[in-house]
Each structure stands twice: as C-alpha cells, then as structure tokens.
Amino acid sequence: MAGFNPVLGALARGPVADWLTNPRGGVDERALRDAVHGKIVLVTGASFGLGEATARRLAHAGATVLLVARTEDALREVVKDLADQGLTAHAYPTDLTDLDAVEALTARVLAEHGHVDVVVSNAGKSIRRSISDSYDRMHDFERTIAINYLGPVKLVLGLLPSMRARKQGHLVNISTIGVRIPPAPRWAAYQSSKTAFDVFFRSVAAEAASDRVTATSIYMALIKTRMSAPTKTFDNVPGMSADEAAEIVCRAIVDRPAKISPWWADVAEVATAAVRRPLEVVVSKRFALGRRRKEQR
C-alpha cells in the first residue's frame, strides 16, 4: 500500500468506484520505450509490490533498472528473473533506515553507472495504530520517519547533484492520498511521515526545475499488496493491483507532470479546508463510537 485514509471507506464499492477512486495510469508502449530505453532508473522498495512491478515494467521497456530494497534474497530473485529474460537489472541491497548505508549506496551507484536518470522513491512503511496504543511505542514513529522521510531525503541529496550538473533527470515520489485529505484516527505515524517527505520533495522540485530536473508526486489511493493485507478493513475498499499502480508510475515518467492524483483530491482538499472543524468533530465521534463498541464486545 502506498497509502490510504479510512475516509475513502465511505465511497461505494465495485468497478465504477474503483475507477473513480484511483488515479489513472497507462501509457503508449512506444512512448514508454522512448522515455526509458537506455536510461538508468533506480527504484526503491523493489523486492515486492509496486516497486517490483515498476522495475519489471521499466526493464521490459528497455531501462537499466537499479533495484534497491532491504530484503536481499527477494531482490536478487527479481534481478535474476529479469536477467534470464535478457533484461538489464542490478541489485543494491540497502536498508534505507540506515543513513550511512544510503550514503554508501549513492556513492556506489554513481561510481558504477556514472549517473541516474530517474529515481522512483517507493519504499515505505505503514502503521495503523491508535494513539492510546502508542504511548510506549515511540519506536513506531522512529521507524516510519526513518523509512518514509529521512531515508528518501538522504537518497535525493546523494543523487540530485549529478542530475543538476547534467541538466537532466526526473524524480518520482510515491506519496499517498492521505497527505491531501484530513488526518484520520490511527494513522498519525504514517500520515505525518509521508507528509514530511511530500513537503521536502515539492520544495526540492521548485529549486531543481531551474536545472531542468523534473519531479512528479503521485498521490496513490489503496494498492492491494502484502503491505496493505494485514489491515482487514481494506478488503472491501476500492484498490489497485501492483501492476495497475505501476502503470501510473510509467505515466509519471513519460509525461512528467508535477502531480498525479485522483480527480476528486483537489475538490476534497478545498472542501475540507472550508469545513475542517465540523469534519474533525464527525471523525472523532465516529472513532469514539467504534472504540466503545469494541470495548463492549
């Protein structure tokens, strides 16, 4: 899951709702090949889910893909499978919560490949836990901020200088629709860490544009992967497969828009700003009611 907010649970379910809820992807095959053939693309969180699907899609389009993830065995399996198909892929096992390891990663990548054309910042961690269950779990916040904010920041700081020097490059941030809609109960650690990187990323984009480095923020809704599976409330909520979400990433790389988001996000952002306090009261009361019902069982 790249991100989701329970507010979406109020939407109707089914194919039409799925189409309305999620941002749209899909690109012309020739356009994708023209955009990435012979290019060096680094994808984080590439051993499973969206990261793996994106790396596979780009490799088949002719990119040299650099796969970054903590799970080394799974990462090397993906690379081997791609190599067996005659495609070019390299594994870079790295724990992005270790900032020294991220620094070593960027140094090694630049030494071995000279530059990176596209960075897809996809790796992330989701935690759904109420504050009352988090009083003695400061490590939940430390973990999410490490992988969702500090690690990606360090990666950008390591690779952006060469992009700016070459006057070309593209950054893609796999963000969450949770950044653009009101905070929800149980998501304090996740939403705050993703919001931090979103603000950093857009600030960097404003500066890097002068050196012709482009950036795209993708505000994903629900992606049904192993990351979202433990949250059973997502089972009946509209969502995308990893392959469907990968097509949105491909669109970002080909078209290079500043953002890709569900159509309703802009409307929701404006509307909720106008009714912020009443909405917060409603959400708070619903959470309290649900908690009481749980305690009475």
PDB file of C-alpha atoms in Angstrom:
ATOM      1  CA  MET A   1       0.000   0.000   0.000  1.00  0.00           C
ATOM      2  CA  ALA A   2       1.368   3.399  -0.914  1.00  0.00           C
ATOM      3  CA  GLY A   3      -1.237   4.963   1.293  1.00  0.00           C
ATOM      4  CA  PHE A   4      -4.887   5.180   2.189  1.00  0.00           C
ATOM      5  CA  ASN A   5      -7.191   7.009   4.541  1.00  0.00           C
ATOM      6  CA  PRO A   6     -10.332   5.418   6.039  1.00  0.00           C
ATOM      7  CA  VAL A   7     -12.372   8.406   4.837  1.00  0.00           C
ATOM      8  CA  LEU A   8     -12.362   6.621   1.471  1.00  0.00           C
ATOM      9  CA  GLY A   9     -14.296   3.802   3.073  1.00  0.00           C
ATOM     10  CA  ALA A  10     -17.441   5.865   2.650  1.00  0.00           C
ATOM     11  CA  LEU A  11     -17.205   5.563  -1.122  1.00  0.00           C
ATOM     12  CA  ALA A  12     -19.297   2.999  -2.956  1.00  0.00           C
ATOM     13  CA  ARG A  13     -17.628  -0.274  -3.836  1.00  0.00           C
ATOM     14  CA  GLY A  14     -17.289  -2.050  -7.159  1.00  0.00           C
ATOM     15  CA  PRO A  15     -15.622  -1.479 -10.561  1.00  0.00           C
ATOM     16  CA  VAL A  16     -17.072   2.004 -11.057  1.00  0.00           C
ATOM     17  CA  ALA A  17     -15.993   3.100  -7.581  1.00  0.00           C
ATOM     18  CA  ASP A  18     -12.549   1.658  -8.208  1.00  0.00           C
ATOM     19  CA  TRP A  19     -12.232   3.687 -11.414  1.00  0.00           C
ATOM     20  CA  LEU A  20     -13.394   6.866  -9.668  1.00  0.00           C
ATOM     21  CA  THR A  21     -11.291   6.433  -6.534  1.00  0.00           C
ATOM     22  CA  ASN A  22      -7.849   5.878  -8.025  1.00  0.00           C
ATOM     23  CA  PRO A  23      -5.615   7.998 -10.259  1.00  0.00           C
ATOM     24  CA  ARG A  24      -5.377   6.836 -13.851  1.00  0.00           C
ATOM     25  CA  GLY A  25      -2.352   5.223 -15.431  1.00  0.00           C
ATOM     26  CA  GLY A  26      -1.418   3.733 -18.761  1.00  0.00           C
ATOM     27  CA  VAL A  27       0.913   4.986 -21.475  1.00  0.00           C
ATOM     28  CA  ASP A  28       1.609   4.217 -25.095  1.00  0.00           C
ATOM     29  CA  GLU A  29       4.171   1.429 -25.306  1.00  0.00           C
ATOM     30  CA  ARG A  30       6.319   3.293 -27.794  1.00  0.00           C
ATOM     31  CA  ALA A  31       6.252   6.440 -25.664  1.00  0.00           C
ATOM     32  CA  LEU A  32       7.406   4.467 -22.629  1.00  0.00           C
ATOM     33  CA  ARG A  33      10.235   2.859 -24.565  1.00  0.00           C
ATOM     34  CA  ASP A  34      11.314   6.223 -25.929  1.00  0.00           C
ATOM     35  CA  ALA A  35      11.331   7.639 -22.406  1.00  0.00           C
ATOM     36  CA  VAL A  36      13.356   4.899 -20.680  1.00  0.00           C
ATOM     37  CA  HIS A  37      15.259   2.875 -23.277  1.00  0.00           C
ATOM     38  CA  GLY A  38      18.928   3.034 -22.375  1.00  0.00           C
ATOM     39  CA  LYS A  39      18.155   5.102 -19.274  1.00  0.00           C
ATOM     40  CA  ILE A  40      19.237   4.261 -15.744  1.00  0.00           C
ATOM     41  CA  VAL A  41      16.268   4.060 -13.382  1.00  0.00           C
ATOM     42  CA  LEU A  42      16.609   3.472  -9.642  1.00  0.00           C
ATOM     43  CA  VAL A  43      13.578   2.044  -7.826  1.00  0.00           C
ATOM     44  CA  THR A  44      13.394   1.670  -4.048  1.00  0.00           C
ATOM     45  CA  GLY A  45      11.272  -0.950  -2.336  1.00  0.00           C
ATOM     46  CA  ALA A  46      11.814  -3.054  -5.444  1.00  0.00           C
ATOM     47  CA  SER A  47      11.673  -6.554  -3.978  1.00  0.00           C
ATOM     48  CA  PHE A  48       7.876  -6.715  -3.633  1.00  0.00           C
ATOM     49  CA  GLY A  49       4.630  -4.995  -4.589  1.00  0.00           C
ATOM     50  CA  LEU A  50       4.608  -1.756  -6.534  1.00  0.00           C
ATOM     51  CA  GLY A  51       8.388  -1.414  -6.570  1.00  0.00           C
ATOM     52  CA  GLU A  52       8.868  -4.854  -8.084  1.00  0.00           C
ATOM     53  CA  ALA A  53       6.064  -4.327 -10.620  1.00  0.00           C
ATOM     54  CA  THR A  54       7.524  -0.962 -11.643  1.00  0.00           C
ATOM     55  CA  ALA A  55      11.050  -2.332 -12.005  1.00  0.00           C
ATOM     56  CA  ARG A  56       9.827  -5.215 -14.157  1.00  0.00           C
ATOM     57  CA  ARG A  57       7.732  -2.919 -16.361  1.00  0.00           C
ATOM     58  CA  LEU A  58      10.592  -0.490 -16.940  1.00  0.00           C
ATOM     59  CA  ALA A  59      13.123  -3.250 -17.585  1.00  0.00           C
ATOM     60  CA  HIS A  60      10.867  -4.689 -20.287  1.00  0.00           C
ATOM     61  CA  ALA A  61      10.701  -1.215 -21.828  1.00  0.00           C
ATOM     62  CA  GLY A  62      14.482  -1.140 -22.147  1.00  0.00           C
ATOM     63  CA  ALA A  63      15.631   0.627 -18.998  1.00  0.00           C
ATOM     64  CA  THR A  64      18.620  -0.388 -16.933  1.00  0.00           C
ATOM     65  CA  VAL A  65      16.931  -0.810 -13.568  1.00  0.00           C
ATOM     66  CA  LEU A  66      18.717  -0.500 -10.245  1.00  0.00           C
ATOM     67  CA  LEU A  67      16.673  -2.303  -7.619  1.00  0.00           C
ATOM     68  CA  VAL A  68      17.014  -1.149  -4.023  1.00  0.00           C
ATOM     69  CA  ALA A  69      15.437  -2.947  -1.073  1.00  0.00           C
ATOM     70  CA  ARG A  70      16.265  -4.379   2.309  1.00  0.00           C
ATOM     71  CA  THR A  71      15.162  -7.947   1.531  1.00  0.00           C
ATOM     72  CA  GLU A  72      18.237  -9.190  -0.310  1.00  0.00           C
ATOM     73  CA  ASP A  73      17.067 -12.677  -1.284  1.00  0.00           C
ATOM     74  CA  ALA A  74      13.819 -11.450  -2.842  1.00  0.00           C
ATOM     75  CA  LEU A  75      15.667  -8.615  -4.571  1.00  0.00           C
ATOM     76  CA  ARG A  76      18.172 -10.952  -6.171  1.00  0.00           C
ATOM     77  CA  GLU A  77      15.379 -13.261  -7.322  1.00  0.00           C
ATOM     78  CA  VAL A  78      13.776 -10.397  -9.225  1.00  0.00           C
ATOM     79  CA  VAL A  79      17.103  -9.402 -10.770  1.00  0.00           C
ATOM     80  CA  LYS A  80      17.862 -12.990 -11.787  1.00  0.00           C
ATOM     81  CA  ASP A  81      14.451 -13.394 -13.367  1.00  0.00           C
ATOM     82  CA  LEU A  82      14.925 -10.221 -15.388  1.00  0.00           C
ATOM     83  CA  ALA A  83      18.444 -11.201 -16.384  1.00  0.00           C
ATOM     84  CA  ASP A  84      17.198 -14.616 -17.532  1.00  0.00           C
ATOM     85  CA  GLN A  85      14.892 -12.732 -19.913  1.00  0.00           C
ATOM     86  CA  GLY A  86      17.815 -10.792 -21.344  1.00  0.00           C
ATOM     87  CA  LEU A  87      16.965  -7.604 -19.473  1.00  0.00           C
ATOM     88  CA  THR A  88      19.366  -5.360 -17.565  1.00  0.00           C
ATOM     89  CA  ALA A  89      18.901  -5.140 -13.817  1.00  0.00           C
ATOM     90  CA  HIS A  90      21.184  -4.733 -10.814  1.00  0.00           C
ATOM     91  CA  ALA A  91      20.514  -5.432  -7.146  1.00  0.00           C
ATOM     92  CA  TYR A  92      21.555  -2.997  -4.440  1.00  0.00           C
ATOM     93  CA  PRO A  93      20.503  -4.462  -1.082  1.00  0.00           C
ATOM     94  CA  THR A  94      20.197  -1.487   1.273  1.00  0.00           C
ATOM     95  CA  ASP A  95      18.382  -0.677   4.488  1.00  0.00           C
ATOM     96  CA  LEU A  96      17.109   2.843   3.799  1.00  0.00           C
ATOM     97  CA  THR A  97      16.692   3.491   7.528  1.00  0.00           C
ATOM     98  CA  ASP A  98      20.497   3.348   7.816  1.00  0.00           C
ATOM     99  CA  LEU A  99      21.645   6.753   6.559  1.00  0.00           C
ATOM    100  CA  ASP A 100      25.275   5.649   6.294  1.00  0.00           C
ATOM    101  CA  ALA A 101      24.133   2.758   4.105  1.00  0.00           C
ATOM    102  CA  VAL A 102      22.162   5.163   1.887  1.00  0.00           C
ATOM    103  CA  GLU A 103      25.248   7.352   1.504  1.00  0.00           C
ATOM    104  CA  ALA A 104      27.277   4.293   0.525  1.00  0.00           C
ATOM    105  CA  LEU A 105      24.526   3.287  -1.930  1.00  0.00           C
ATOM    106  CA  THR A 106      24.541   6.589  -3.782  1.00  0.00           C
ATOM    107  CA  ALA A 107      28.335   6.645  -3.935  1.00  0.00           C
ATOM    108  CA  ARG A 108      28.432   3.105  -5.326  1.00  0.00           C
ATOM    109  CA  VAL A 109      25.670   3.727  -7.873  1.00  0.00           C
ATOM    110  CA  LEU A 110      27.371   6.852  -9.210  1.00  0.00           C
ATOM    111  CA  ALA A 111      30.754   5.104  -9.303  1.00  0.00           C
ATOM    112  CA  GLU A 112      29.364   2.123 -11.208  1.00  0.00           C
ATOM    113  CA  HIS A 113      26.894   3.876 -13.542  1.00  0.00           C
ATOM    114  CA  GLY A 114      28.050   7.481 -13.674  1.00  0.00           C
ATOM    115  CA  HIS A 115      24.578   8.904 -13.137  1.00  0.00           C
ATOM    116  CA  VAL A 116      20.915   8.064 -12.594  1.00  0.00           C
ATOM    117  CA  ASP A 117      18.259   9.360 -14.985  1.00  0.00           C
ATOM    118  CA  VAL A 118      15.151   8.573 -12.954  1.00  0.00           C
ATOM    119  CA  VAL A 119      14.645   7.916  -9.248  1.00  0.00           C
ATOM    120  CA  VAL A 120      11.400   6.267  -8.120  1.00  0.00           C
ATOM    121  CA  SER A 121      11.107   6.729  -4.362  1.00  0.00           C
ATOM    122  CA  ASN A 122       8.690   3.967  -3.467  1.00  0.00           C
ATOM    123  CA  ALA A 123       9.923   2.210  -0.305  1.00  0.00           C
ATOM    124  CA  GLY A 124       7.770   2.878   2.719  1.00  0.00           C
ATOM    125  CA  LYS A 125       6.281   1.588   5.936  1.00  0.00           C
ATOM    126  CA  SER A 126       2.690   1.785   7.103  1.00  0.00           C
ATOM    127  CA  ILE A 127       1.492   1.593  10.693  1.00  0.00           C
ATOM    128  CA  ARG A 128      -2.180   1.714  11.703  1.00  0.00           C
ATOM    129  CA  ARG A 129      -2.355   2.080  15.461  1.00  0.00           C
ATOM    130  CA  SER A 130      -4.318   4.338  17.795  1.00  0.00           C
ATOM    131  CA  ILE A 131      -2.503   6.870  19.946  1.00  0.00           C
ATOM    132  CA  SER A 132      -3.742   5.140  23.099  1.00  0.00           C
ATOM    133  CA  ASP A 133      -1.848   2.041  21.971  1.00  0.00           C
ATOM    134  CA  SER A 134       1.235   4.092  21.075  1.00  0.00           C
ATOM    135  CA  TYR A 135       2.096   5.803  24.350  1.00  0.00           C
ATOM    136  CA  ASP A 136       5.004   3.438  24.966  1.00  0.00           C
ATOM    137  CA  ARG A 137       5.803   2.790  21.287  1.00  0.00           C
ATOM    138  CA  MET A 138       7.943   5.748  20.259  1.00  0.00           C
ATOM    139  CA  HIS A 139       9.781   3.325  18.000  1.00  0.00           C
ATOM    140  CA  ASP A 140       6.698   3.236  15.715  1.00  0.00           C
ATOM    141  CA  PHE A 141       7.267   6.897  14.910  1.00  0.00           C
ATOM    142  CA  GLU A 142      11.018   6.493  14.632  1.00  0.00           C
ATOM    143  CA  ARG A 143      10.608   3.631  12.162  1.00  0.00           C
ATOM    144  CA  THR A 144       8.111   5.389   9.926  1.00  0.00           C
ATOM    145  CA  ILE A 145      10.044   8.659   9.865  1.00  0.00           C
ATOM    146  CA  ALA A 146      13.239   6.750   9.047  1.00  0.00           C
ATOM    147  CA  ILE A 147      11.888   4.911   6.005  1.00  0.00           C
ATOM    148  CA  ASN A 148       9.221   7.366   4.820  1.00  0.00           C
ATOM    149  CA  TYR A 149      11.214  10.574   5.272  1.00  0.00           C
ATOM    150  CA  LEU A 150      14.868  10.510   6.340  1.00  0.00           C
ATOM    151  CA  GLY A 151      15.980   7.657   4.067  1.00  0.00           C
ATOM    152  CA  PRO A 152      14.371   9.112   0.922  1.00  0.00           C
ATOM    153  CA  VAL A 153      15.755  12.560   1.775  1.00  0.00           C
ATOM    154  CA  LYS A 154      19.276  11.138   2.029  1.00  0.00           C
ATOM    155  CA  LEU A 155      18.812   9.354  -1.297  1.00  0.00           C
ATOM    156  CA  VAL A 156      17.712  12.538  -3.068  1.00  0.00           C
ATOM    157  CA  LEU A 157      20.567  14.522  -1.520  1.00  0.00           C
ATOM    158  CA  GLY A 158      23.017  11.927  -2.829  1.00  0.00           C
ATOM    159  CA  LEU A 159      21.714  11.697  -6.408  1.00  0.00           C
ATOM    160  CA  LEU A 160      20.321  15.154  -7.144  1.00  0.00           C
ATOM    161  CA  PRO A 161      23.670  16.985  -7.531  1.00  0.00           C
ATOM    162  CA  SER A 162      24.685  14.889 -10.542  1.00  0.00           C
ATOM    163  CA  MET A 163      21.251  15.379 -12.111  1.00  0.00           C
ATOM    164  CA  ARG A 164      21.529  19.137 -11.740  1.00  0.00           C
ATOM    165  CA  ALA A 165      25.061  19.143 -13.079  1.00  0.00           C
ATOM    166  CA  ARG A 166      23.925  17.201 -16.155  1.00  0.00           C
ATOM    167  CA  LYS A 167      20.839  19.428 -16.536  1.00  0.00           C
ATOM    168  CA  GLN A 168      18.545  16.431 -16.763  1.00  0.00           C
ATOM    169  CA  GLY A 169      16.787  13.918 -14.568  1.00  0.00           C
ATOM    170  CA  HIS A 170      13.424  13.036 -13.111  1.00  0.00           C
ATOM    171  CA  LEU A 171      12.325  12.328  -9.543  1.00  0.00           C
ATOM    172  CA  VAL A 172       9.154  10.395  -8.735  1.00  0.00           C
ATOM    173  CA  ASN A 173       7.690  10.263  -5.240  1.00  0.00           C
ATOM    174  CA  ILE A 174       5.136   7.553  -4.494  1.00  0.00           C
ATOM    175  CA  SER A 175       3.128   9.510  -1.961  1.00  0.00           C
ATOM    176  CA  THR A 176      -0.325   8.853  -0.510  1.00  0.00           C
ATOM    177  CA  ILE A 177      -3.720  10.437  -0.863  1.00  0.00           C
ATOM    178  CA  GLY A 178      -3.583  10.633   2.933  1.00  0.00           C
ATOM    179  CA  VAL A 179      -1.316  13.657   2.505  1.00  0.00           C
ATOM    180  CA  ARG A 180      -4.107  15.548   0.745  1.00  0.00           C
ATOM    181  CA  ILE A 181      -7.134  14.702   2.880  1.00  0.00           C
ATOM    182  CA  PRO A 182      -7.837  15.212   6.594  1.00  0.00           C
ATOM    183  CA  PRO A 183      -5.831  13.140   9.087  1.00  0.00           C
ATOM    184  CA  ALA A 184      -7.657  10.073  10.317  1.00  0.00           C
ATOM    185  CA  PRO A 185      -7.561   8.188  13.621  1.00  0.00           C
ATOM    186  CA  ARG A 186      -4.860   5.503  13.918  1.00  0.00           C
ATOM    187  CA  TRP A 187      -2.693   6.926  11.109  1.00  0.00           C
ATOM    188  CA  ALA A 188      -0.659   9.549  12.994  1.00  0.00           C
ATOM    189  CA  ALA A 189       2.732   7.890  12.444  1.00  0.00           C
ATOM    190  CA  TYR A 190       2.199   7.047   8.781  1.00  0.00           C
ATOM    191  CA  GLN A 191       0.492  10.206   7.566  1.00  0.00           C
ATOM    192  CA  SER A 192       2.873  12.573   9.338  1.00  0.00           C
ATOM    193  CA  SER A 193       5.981  10.878   7.955  1.00  0.00           C
ATOM    194  CA  LYS A 194       4.621  10.792   4.391  1.00  0.00           C
ATOM    195  CA  THR A 195       3.587  14.442   4.658  1.00  0.00           C
ATOM    196  CA  ALA A 196       7.088  15.411   5.759  1.00  0.00           C
ATOM    197  CA  PHE A 197       8.661  13.919   2.644  1.00  0.00           C
ATOM    198  CA  ASP A 198       5.930  15.333   0.415  1.00  0.00           C
ATOM    199  CA  VAL A 199       6.762  18.878   1.568  1.00  0.00           C
ATOM    200  CA  PHE A 200      10.510  18.263   1.221  1.00  0.00           C
ATOM    201  CA  PHE A 201      10.041  16.797  -2.239  1.00  0.00           C
ATOM    202  CA  ARG A 202       7.935  19.663  -3.574  1.00  0.00           C
ATOM    203  CA  SER A 203      10.354  22.212  -2.153  1.00  0.00           C
ATOM    204  CA  VAL A 204      13.274  20.458  -3.860  1.00  0.00           C
ATOM    205  CA  ALA A 205      11.290  20.314  -7.115  1.00  0.00           C
ATOM    206  CA  ALA A 206      10.877  24.095  -7.090  1.00  0.00           C
ATOM    207  CA  GLU A 207      14.648  24.554  -6.884  1.00  0.00           C
ATOM    208  CA  ALA A 208      15.737  21.738  -9.196  1.00  0.00           C
ATOM    209  CA  ALA A 209      13.469  22.908 -12.012  1.00  0.00           C
ATOM    210  CA  SER A 210      15.942  25.686 -12.822  1.00  0.00           C
ATOM    211  CA  ASP A 211      18.414  22.943 -13.797  1.00  0.00           C
ATOM    212  CA  ARG A 212      15.807  21.106 -15.896  1.00  0.00           C
ATOM    213  CA  VAL A 213      15.344  18.358 -13.322  1.00  0.00           C
ATOM    214  CA  THR A 214      11.658  17.453 -13.168  1.00  0.00           C
ATOM    215  CA  ALA A 215       9.655  15.887 -10.347  1.00  0.00           C
ATOM    216  CA  THR A 216       6.312  14.126 -10.020  1.00  0.00           C
ATOM    217  CA  SER A 217       4.365  13.499  -6.823  1.00  0.00           C
ATOM    218  CA  ILE A 218       1.970  10.568  -7.185  1.00  0.00           C
ATOM    219  CA  TYR A 219      -0.805  10.571  -4.594  1.00  0.00           C
ATOM    220  CA  MET A 220      -1.822   6.931  -4.588  1.00  0.00           C
ATOM    221  CA  ALA A 221      -5.006   5.634  -3.033  1.00  0.00           C
ATOM    222  CA  LEU A 222      -5.103   1.989  -1.949  1.00  0.00           C
ATOM    223  CA  ILE A 223      -2.739  -0.500  -3.576  1.00  0.00           C
ATOM    224  CA  LYS A 224      -3.536  -4.066  -2.565  1.00  0.00           C
ATOM    225  CA  THR A 225      -0.190  -5.628  -1.724  1.00  0.00           C
ATOM    226  CA  ARG A 226       1.417  -7.521   1.151  1.00  0.00           C
ATOM    227  CA  MET A 227       1.823  -4.156   2.887  1.00  0.00           C
ATOM    228  CA  SER A 228      -1.913  -3.472   2.993  1.00  0.00           C
ATOM    229  CA  ALA A 229      -3.006  -7.082   3.575  1.00  0.00           C
ATOM    230  CA  PRO A 230      -2.839  -7.039   7.416  1.00  0.00           C
ATOM    231  CA  THR A 231      -5.422  -4.219   7.548  1.00  0.00           C
ATOM    232  CA  LYS A 232      -8.627  -6.181   7.031  1.00  0.00           C
ATOM    233  CA  THR A 233     -10.757  -3.048   6.690  1.00  0.00           C
ATOM    234  CA  PHE A 234      -9.188  -2.627   3.248  1.00  0.00           C
ATOM    235  CA  ASP A 235     -10.671  -5.887   1.943  1.00  0.00           C
ATOM    236  CA  ASN A 236     -13.917  -4.226   0.825  1.00  0.00           C
ATOM    237  CA  VAL A 237     -12.406  -0.905  -0.236  1.00  0.00           C
ATOM    238  CA  PRO A 238     -11.637   0.032  -3.870  1.00  0.00           C
ATOM    239  CA  GLY A 239      -7.997  -0.581  -4.673  1.00  0.00           C
ATOM    240  CA  MET A 240      -5.461  -1.246  -7.396  1.00  0.00           C
ATOM    241  CA  SER A 241      -3.149  -4.149  -8.046  1.00  0.00           C
ATOM    242  CA  ALA A 242       0.602  -3.512  -8.041  1.00  0.00           C
ATOM    243  CA  ASP A 243       0.656  -3.851 -11.834  1.00  0.00           C
ATOM    244  CA  GLU A 244      -2.098  -1.251 -12.225  1.00  0.00           C
ATOM    245  CA  ALA A 245      -0.262   1.148  -9.947  1.00  0.00           C
ATOM    246  CA  ALA A 246       2.963   0.572 -11.899  1.00  0.00           C
ATOM    247  CA  GLU A 247       1.215   1.931 -14.988  1.00  0.00           C
ATOM    248  CA  ILE A 248       0.671   5.189 -13.100  1.00  0.00           C
ATOM    249  CA  VAL A 249       4.408   5.363 -12.384  1.00  0.00           C
ATOM    250  CA  CYS A 250       5.084   4.802 -16.067  1.00  0.00           C
ATOM    251  CA  ARG A 251       2.746   7.678 -16.892  1.00  0.00           C
ATOM    252  CA  ALA A 252       4.714   9.886 -14.484  1.00  0.00           C
ATOM    253  CA  ILE A 253       7.995   9.015 -16.204  1.00  0.00           C
ATOM    254  CA  VAL A 254       6.660   9.596 -19.716  1.00  0.00           C
ATOM    255  CA  ASP A 255       4.564  12.742 -19.156  1.00  0.00           C
ATOM    256  CA  ARG A 256       6.476  14.224 -16.187  1.00  0.00           C
ATOM    257  CA  PRO A 257       3.557  16.133 -14.621  1.00  0.00           C
ATOM    258  CA  ALA A 258       4.087  17.886 -11.292  1.00  0.00           C
ATOM    259  CA  LYS A 259       1.485  15.629  -9.701  1.00  0.00           C
ATOM    260  CA  ILE A 260      -0.775  12.690 -10.392  1.00  0.00           C
ATOM    261  CA  SER A 261      -3.756  12.342  -8.094  1.00  0.00           C
ATOM    262  CA  PRO A 262      -7.338  11.052  -8.057  1.00  0.00           C
ATOM    263  CA  TRP A 263      -9.629  13.557  -9.759  1.00  0.00           C
ATOM    264  CA  TRP A 264     -11.529  14.257  -6.559  1.00  0.00           C
ATOM    265  CA  ALA A 265      -8.499  15.147  -4.423  1.00  0.00           C
ATOM    266  CA  ASP A 266      -8.394  18.832  -5.398  1.00  0.00           C
ATOM    267  CA  VAL A 267     -12.105  19.179  -4.670  1.00  0.00           C
ATOM    268  CA  ALA A 268     -11.771  17.361  -1.360  1.00  0.00           C
ATOM    269  CA  GLU A 269      -8.783  19.468  -0.333  1.00  0.00           C
ATOM    270  CA  VAL A 270     -10.656  22.726  -0.877  1.00  0.00           C
ATOM    271  CA  ALA A 271     -13.917  21.472   0.599  1.00  0.00           C
ATOM    272  CA  THR A 272     -12.373  20.039   3.749  1.00  0.00           C
ATOM    273  CA  ALA A 273     -10.415  23.244   4.362  1.00  0.00           C
ATOM    274  CA  ALA A 274     -13.737  25.068   4.496  1.00  0.00           C
ATOM    275  CA  VAL A 275     -15.345  22.614   6.898  1.00  0.00           C
ATOM    276  CA  ARG A 276     -12.271  21.406   8.772  1.00  0.00           C
ATOM    277  CA  ARG A 277     -13.600  21.717  12.309  1.00  0.00           C
ATOM    278  CA  PRO A 278     -17.016  20.089  11.696  1.00  0.00           C
ATOM    279  CA  LEU A 279     -15.320  17.258   9.806  1.00  0.00           C
ATOM    280  CA  GLU A 280     -12.816  16.688  12.619  1.00  0.00           C
ATOM    281  CA  VAL A 281     -15.679  16.502  15.109  1.00  0.00           C
ATOM    282  CA  VAL A 282     -17.525  13.919  12.993  1.00  0.00           C
ATOM    283  CA  VAL A 283     -14.416  11.770  12.512  1.00  0.00           C
ATOM    284  CA  SER A 284     -13.578  11.975  16.221  1.00  0.00           C
ATOM    285  CA  LYS A 285     -17.106  10.951  17.256  1.00  0.00           C
ATOM    286  CA  ARG A 286     -17.122   8.035  14.831  1.00  0.00           C
ATOM    287  CA  PHE A 287     -13.790   6.825  16.205  1.00  0.00           C
ATOM    288  CA  ALA A 288     -15.035   7.120  19.802  1.00  0.00           C
ATOM    289  CA  LEU A 289     -18.223   5.232  18.942  1.00  0.00           C
ATOM    290  CA  GLY A 290     -16.291   2.440  17.279  1.00  0.00           C
ATOM    291  CA  ARG A 291     -13.979   2.181  20.262  1.00  0.00           C
ATOM    292  CA  ARG A 292     -16.871   1.909  22.715  1.00  0.00           C
ATOM    293  CA  ARG A 293     -18.464  -0.825  20.650  1.00  0.00           C
ATOM    294  CA  LYS A 294     -15.191  -2.716  20.611  1.00  0.00           C
ATOM    295  CA  GLU A 295     -14.854  -2.402  24.402  1.00  0.00           C
ATOM    296  CA  GLN A 296     -18.392  -3.711  24.910  1.00  0.00           C
ATOM    297  CA  ARG A 297     -17.767  -6.923  22.993  1.00  0.00           C
TER     298      ARG A 297
END
